[in-house]
Amino acid sequence: MGRAPCCDKANVKKGPWSPDEDSKLKEYIEKYGTGGNWIALPQKAGLRRCGKSCRLRWLNYLRPNIKHGEFTDDEDRIICSLFASIGSRWSIIAAQLPGRTDNDIKNYWNTKLKKKLMVMTSQSQRAPPPFTSSHYTQPVSSQSLSSLYKDSTSYFTPTGSFTAFDPMSSVQSDLLNKGNTTLATNSSLIQTPESLMSHMQYFPVKENFLMFGSEPSCSSSDGSCSQISYGREIKQEDMSFQGLGTSNVYEDNHKFMLNYGTNSGGENVNQWTEKPSGYYGECPLDYDLEDVKRLISSSSNNCCNNNNFIDENKTQEKVMYYYY
DNA sequence: AATCCGTCCAACCGCTTTTGC
DNA sequence: CGCAAAAGCGGTTGGACGGAT
């Protein structure tokens, strides 16, 4: 049983907006505002459109100060950096780019920026094996994340550390209390795509298929793979933290982690071990941007490598992916 | 000139989260 | 606290467009 449709599908117009519809919507909102009720708005404005459609049209196109056209290098850098840290949270990324909409950024990433980075990746001829990094990335719940942003908390420290995935407690105790954090939009603290690429990886998976960029989008209904997004589908109780240095997987209520890279003795480590209890918060705060960038490419390697939490129900197949 | 193919982006869909009662 | 409705979000789709063949 699905939920009731938000509008009468038979009586609403779909497809591209006409200039007339645009002006009607614009005029109405400029005059009366949205009234906090998008569902009722189209009728009041004399539009045969779904409220959601009106909202989207307004937010993505008609709203004042919307910036269209070419993205600047600075915007590129911000998008790359934020994507590396928080993944495809386009609305949050958009919040850092005045005048840009989440839809715009999403489209830009999917159609241009990702490819641009891929080209750089292939040019860099550098394809280190997975599981080589040394830091954590860490998911935060959407609530935590949004509250972080509401607090205008920086994800860039003056030392270049990237902190978006620090556990909230750590963030609060450490970075949030720092008076000297700086805004993400300070481009001097954001790496250029070129410098990012020097640490990027790509992973040929399934023969010649190269995955790159965003989290993998997998069917959630057919059980093939759960869509992974930071703090959305995954309930907090399901969250396991997995980072560049350690991957955690739940299995039958046991938590496992994949250690990789080198241990303190300089030995190469790449093995599954059971996770000690209370493991969550013990993550280094320093989140080196070089490592962050690696996420861009490696995050899409599969459902598990760098995405940070595992749905318990999907554990088996994900573990398989790890061994793929 | 016609067709094919790839790119781009507005809009839709369905899900999660938030809000209000 | 639980439920339903609305808002918000991100993935996907479809069509317009331009370049290549």
XYZ file of C-alpha atoms (C1' of nucleotides) in Angstrom:
366
model
C 0.000 0.000 0.000
C 1.515 3.219 -1.100
C 0.546 6.537 0.283
C -2.115 8.633 -1.306
C -0.880 10.767 -4.180
C -0.169 14.371 -3.310
C -2.481 15.584 -6.036
C -4.986 14.404 -8.547
C -2.660 13.107 -11.193
C -5.376 13.128 -13.806
C -6.016 16.805 -13.436
C -2.551 18.189 -13.282
C -0.382 19.227 -16.116
C 3.004 17.654 -16.440
C 6.033 18.450 -18.463
C 7.813 21.685 -19.195
C 6.471 24.885 -17.784
C 5.152 27.527 -20.110
C 6.131 31.182 -19.680
C 2.529 31.857 -18.715
C 2.640 29.307 -15.933
C 5.961 30.675 -14.793
C 4.652 34.182 -14.520
C 1.533 33.043 -12.738
C 3.544 31.169 -10.162
C 6.066 33.925 -9.770
C 3.469 36.613 -9.398
C 1.514 34.642 -6.892
C 4.481 33.823 -4.702
C 5.833 37.330 -4.858
C 2.451 38.605 -3.800
C 1.360 36.085 -1.231
C 4.319 33.860 -0.551
C 3.949 30.145 -0.456
C 1.696 30.278 2.538
C 3.577 27.324 3.855
C 1.418 25.058 1.796
C 2.615 24.047 -1.592
C -0.196 21.593 -2.070
C -2.830 24.305 -1.972
C -0.781 26.848 -3.862
C -1.377 25.791 -7.459
C -5.110 26.042 -7.098
C -4.872 29.465 -5.523
C -2.469 30.605 -8.182
C -4.669 29.287 -10.937
C -2.266 26.617 -12.032
C -3.064 23.088 -13.041
C 0.083 21.769 -11.527
C 1.050 19.539 -8.682
C 2.209 21.394 -5.594
C 5.462 19.554 -5.676
C 5.968 20.585 -9.230
C 5.332 24.230 -8.302
C 7.760 24.013 -5.453
C 10.431 22.559 -7.676
C 9.865 25.100 -10.386
C 10.100 27.931 -7.910
C 13.133 26.626 -6.103
C 15.062 25.579 -9.150
C 14.167 28.227 -11.616
C 11.918 31.114 -10.657
C 13.206 32.036 -7.249
C 15.240 35.255 -7.195
C 19.023 35.183 -7.344
C 19.206 31.838 -9.033
C 22.484 31.534 -10.830
C 22.496 29.692 -14.116
C 25.324 28.916 -16.435
C 28.924 27.962 -16.058
C 30.288 26.886 -12.742
C 33.452 28.602 -11.655
C 36.615 26.818 -10.610
C 35.937 27.779 -7.049
C 32.504 26.252 -7.262
C 34.045 23.141 -8.750
C 36.395 22.884 -5.854
C 33.684 23.361 -3.303
C 31.516 20.753 -4.920
C 34.372 18.284 -5.112
C 35.375 18.832 -1.567
C 31.923 18.588 -0.159
C 31.035 15.625 -2.278
C 34.096 13.883 -1.021
C 33.110 14.531 2.508
C 29.387 14.127 2.594
C 28.565 12.408 -0.633
C 25.573 13.281 -2.717
C 23.883 15.511 -0.223
C 23.136 17.992 -2.922
C 20.975 20.263 -0.875
C 23.736 20.686 1.646
C 26.282 21.275 -1.059
C 23.944 23.757 -2.674
C 23.696 25.602 0.600
C 27.383 26.382 0.266
C 26.961 27.780 -3.209
C 24.727 30.807 -3.206
C 22.448 30.938 -6.194
C 22.972 27.326 -7.115
C 20.282 24.759 -6.655
C 20.720 21.201 -5.593
C 19.297 20.064 -8.897
C 21.771 22.209 -10.762
C 24.694 20.897 -8.834
C 23.514 17.347 -9.146
C 23.181 17.686 -12.878
C 26.492 19.428 -13.137
C 28.203 16.729 -11.160
C 26.623 13.892 -13.060
C 27.154 15.332 -16.490
C 30.354 17.280 -16.309
C 32.336 17.404 -13.160
C 32.458 13.683 -12.615
C 33.695 13.155 -16.125
C 36.190 15.916 -15.754
C 37.609 14.224 -12.721
C 37.593 10.877 -14.422
C 39.683 12.233 -17.226
C 42.119 13.600 -14.721
C 42.156 10.281 -12.972
C 43.024 8.380 -16.079
C 45.666 10.908 -16.901
C 47.214 10.589 -13.536
C 47.803 6.918 -14.289
C 47.542 6.255 -10.671
C 45.397 3.436 -9.537
C 46.380 2.379 -6.087
C 44.634 -0.605 -4.689
C 41.627 -0.079 -2.539
C 42.001 -0.016 1.182
C 45.131 1.939 1.311
C 44.222 4.974 3.169
C 44.746 5.858 6.691
C 41.868 7.891 7.893
C 38.295 7.597 8.727
C 35.309 8.869 7.041
C 32.232 8.795 9.013
C 28.585 9.182 8.365
C 26.427 11.406 10.365
C 22.707 11.295 10.568
C 20.870 13.752 8.465
C 19.746 15.448 11.588
C 23.244 15.726 12.897
C 24.484 16.868 9.586
C 21.856 19.450 9.117
C 22.438 20.745 12.563
C 26.068 21.002 11.750
C 25.283 23.098 8.802
C 22.769 25.139 10.617
C 25.519 25.955 12.988
C 27.551 27.142 10.056
C 30.172 24.788 11.250
C 33.144 24.513 9.017
C 34.304 21.390 7.408
C 37.635 22.905 6.790
C 39.934 23.731 9.549
C 42.726 26.198 9.232
C 45.058 23.270 9.045
C 43.198 21.802 6.161
C 41.619 19.034 8.139
C 38.303 17.960 6.951
C 35.871 17.292 9.653
C 32.553 16.566 8.132
C 32.550 12.986 9.216
C 33.738 13.410 12.671
C 31.296 11.975 15.044
C 29.079 14.603 16.432
C 30.525 14.234 19.832
C 33.951 14.769 18.508
C 32.878 17.630 16.419
C 31.186 19.263 19.266
C 33.976 18.711 21.689
C 36.664 19.628 19.330
C 35.861 21.573 16.281
C 32.637 23.145 17.225
C 34.335 24.669 20.150
C 37.137 26.005 18.111
C 36.738 29.621 17.457
C 39.007 29.558 14.522
C 37.225 27.269 12.180
C 36.711 28.727 8.794
C 34.049 28.433 6.220
C 34.132 25.824 3.572
C 33.810 28.488 0.998
C 37.256 29.672 1.752
C 38.691 28.357 -1.411
C 42.231 28.568 -0.211
C 41.465 25.664 2.000
C 39.922 23.614 -0.685
C 41.985 21.561 -2.962
C 41.954 22.014 -6.640
C 40.604 19.135 -8.655
C 44.067 18.609 -10.012
C 45.536 18.171 -6.620
C 42.662 15.976 -5.692
C 43.330 13.759 -8.568
C 46.795 12.975 -7.468
C 45.256 10.881 -4.775
C 42.241 9.623 -6.517
C 41.635 6.077 -7.327
C 39.536 4.356 -9.807
C 38.415 0.831 -9.678
C 37.670 -1.273 -12.655
C 34.884 -3.477 -11.499
C 32.882 -6.007 -13.391
C 35.144 -6.254 -16.334
C 35.550 -2.957 -18.048
C 33.071 -1.024 -16.069
C 34.602 1.812 -14.223
C 32.668 3.132 -11.336
C 33.320 6.544 -10.072
C 31.814 9.295 -8.117
C 28.666 9.103 -6.157
C 27.410 6.373 -4.011
C 26.203 3.509 -5.993
C 22.591 3.657 -6.714
C 21.144 0.259 -6.384
C 17.712 -1.072 -6.341
C 16.336 -1.201 -2.901
C 13.205 -3.059 -3.675
C 14.670 -6.025 -5.435
C 17.182 -6.607 -2.762
C 20.081 -6.246 -5.073
C 21.621 -3.519 -3.089
C 20.358 -0.875 -0.792
C 20.725 2.666 -1.839
C 23.234 4.254 0.363
C 23.074 7.815 1.329
C 24.402 9.514 4.324
C 21.958 9.465 7.131
C 18.868 8.843 5.148
C 17.975 5.299 4.512
C 20.163 3.915 7.143
C 18.711 4.130 10.555
C 20.994 5.276 13.241
C 20.947 1.944 14.918
C 22.132 0.390 11.708
C 24.983 2.691 11.244
C 28.438 1.418 11.333
C 31.322 3.632 10.778
C 33.709 2.776 8.124
C 36.463 4.868 6.970
C 39.381 5.084 4.778
C 41.317 3.085 7.246
C 38.737 0.740 8.535
C 35.590 -0.713 7.163
C 32.949 -1.981 9.443
C 30.253 -4.414 8.634
C 27.538 -5.814 10.723
C 26.870 -9.422 10.417
C 24.440 -11.270 12.567
C 24.725 -8.559 15.118
C 28.445 -8.871 15.188
C 30.460 -6.017 14.023
C 33.418 -6.590 11.860
C 35.924 -4.236 10.572
C 38.307 -4.437 7.751
C 41.726 -3.260 8.607
C 43.797 -2.193 5.746
C 46.781 -0.116 4.946
C 49.662 -0.530 7.278
C 49.686 -1.074 10.939
C 51.865 0.639 13.420
C 54.631 -1.804 12.690
C 54.570 -0.933 9.052
C 53.076 -4.225 8.025
C 50.435 -4.341 5.392
C 47.089 -5.082 6.824
C 44.045 -6.141 4.956
C 41.930 -8.389 7.040
C 38.623 -8.690 8.759
C 38.597 -8.580 12.476
C 35.850 -8.363 14.988
C 35.313 -4.917 16.148
C 35.802 -4.138 19.772
C 32.808 -2.729 21.483
C 32.609 0.980 21.851
C 34.561 1.406 18.722
C 32.549 4.112 17.110
C 34.039 7.235 18.357
C 37.635 6.346 18.188
C 38.347 8.051 14.985
C 41.072 10.462 14.343
C 39.775 13.912 13.905
C 42.190 14.877 11.266
C 40.605 14.148 7.990
C 43.192 14.934 5.455
C 41.830 16.443 2.305
C 43.972 14.207 0.202
C 42.210 11.284 1.729
C 38.893 12.924 1.422
C 39.386 13.217 -2.267
C 40.141 9.608 -2.574
C 36.633 9.013 -1.471
C 35.246 10.596 -4.534
C 36.427 7.813 -6.666
C 36.515 4.992 -4.244
C 33.122 5.672 -2.756
C 31.484 4.382 -5.834
C 33.588 1.335 -6.155
C 30.832 -0.735 -4.775
C 28.240 -0.676 -2.117
C 30.705 -1.088 0.638
C 34.168 0.150 0.151
C 33.772 3.620 1.285
C 30.225 3.996 2.046
C 29.955 4.042 5.594
C 27.188 2.052 6.911
C 25.721 -1.206 6.152
C 22.149 -2.170 6.322
C 22.010 -5.226 8.432
C 19.581 -6.806 6.032
C 22.031 -6.455 3.239
C 25.061 -7.534 5.092
C 25.634 -10.783 3.341
C 25.732 -9.429 -0.112
C 27.788 -6.511 0.933
C 30.348 -8.679 2.514
C 30.499 -10.446 -0.771
C 31.152 -7.193 -2.448
C 34.020 -6.583 -0.171
C 35.624 -9.754 -1.281
C 34.831 -9.122 -4.851
C 19.138 15.261 -45.775
C 18.389 11.660 -42.658
C 19.642 9.090 -38.934
C 22.134 7.989 -34.961
C 24.200 8.981 -30.767
C 25.722 11.459 -26.851
C 24.974 15.359 -23.782
C 22.419 18.246 -20.982
C 18.979 19.588 -17.847
C 14.139 20.281 -16.363
C 10.969 17.680 -14.308
C 9.157 13.597 -12.250
C 8.959 9.802 -8.891
C 9.246 7.677 -4.755
C 11.236 7.642 -0.539
C 12.546 9.801 4.050
C 12.073 13.406 7.283
C 9.615 16.923 9.471
C 5.650 18.992 11.228
C 1.213 19.520 13.187
C -2.613 17.674 15.373
C 3.064 9.235 21.496
C 1.210 7.961 17.135
C -0.518 9.108 12.949
C -1.198 11.575 8.639
C -0.003 15.188 5.696
C 3.342 18.090 3.818
C 7.943 19.204 2.768
C 12.361 17.931 1.431
C 15.573 15.223 -0.924
C 18.148 12.473 -4.245
C 17.916 9.230 -8.133
C 16.120 8.726 -12.524
C 13.829 9.800 -16.801
C 12.628 11.868 -21.068
C 12.983 15.094 -24.486
C 15.437 18.821 -26.756
C 19.489 19.765 -28.893
C 23.832 19.454 -31.410
C 27.504 16.989 -33.541
C 29.002 12.947 -36.128
C 28.283 9.662 -39.639
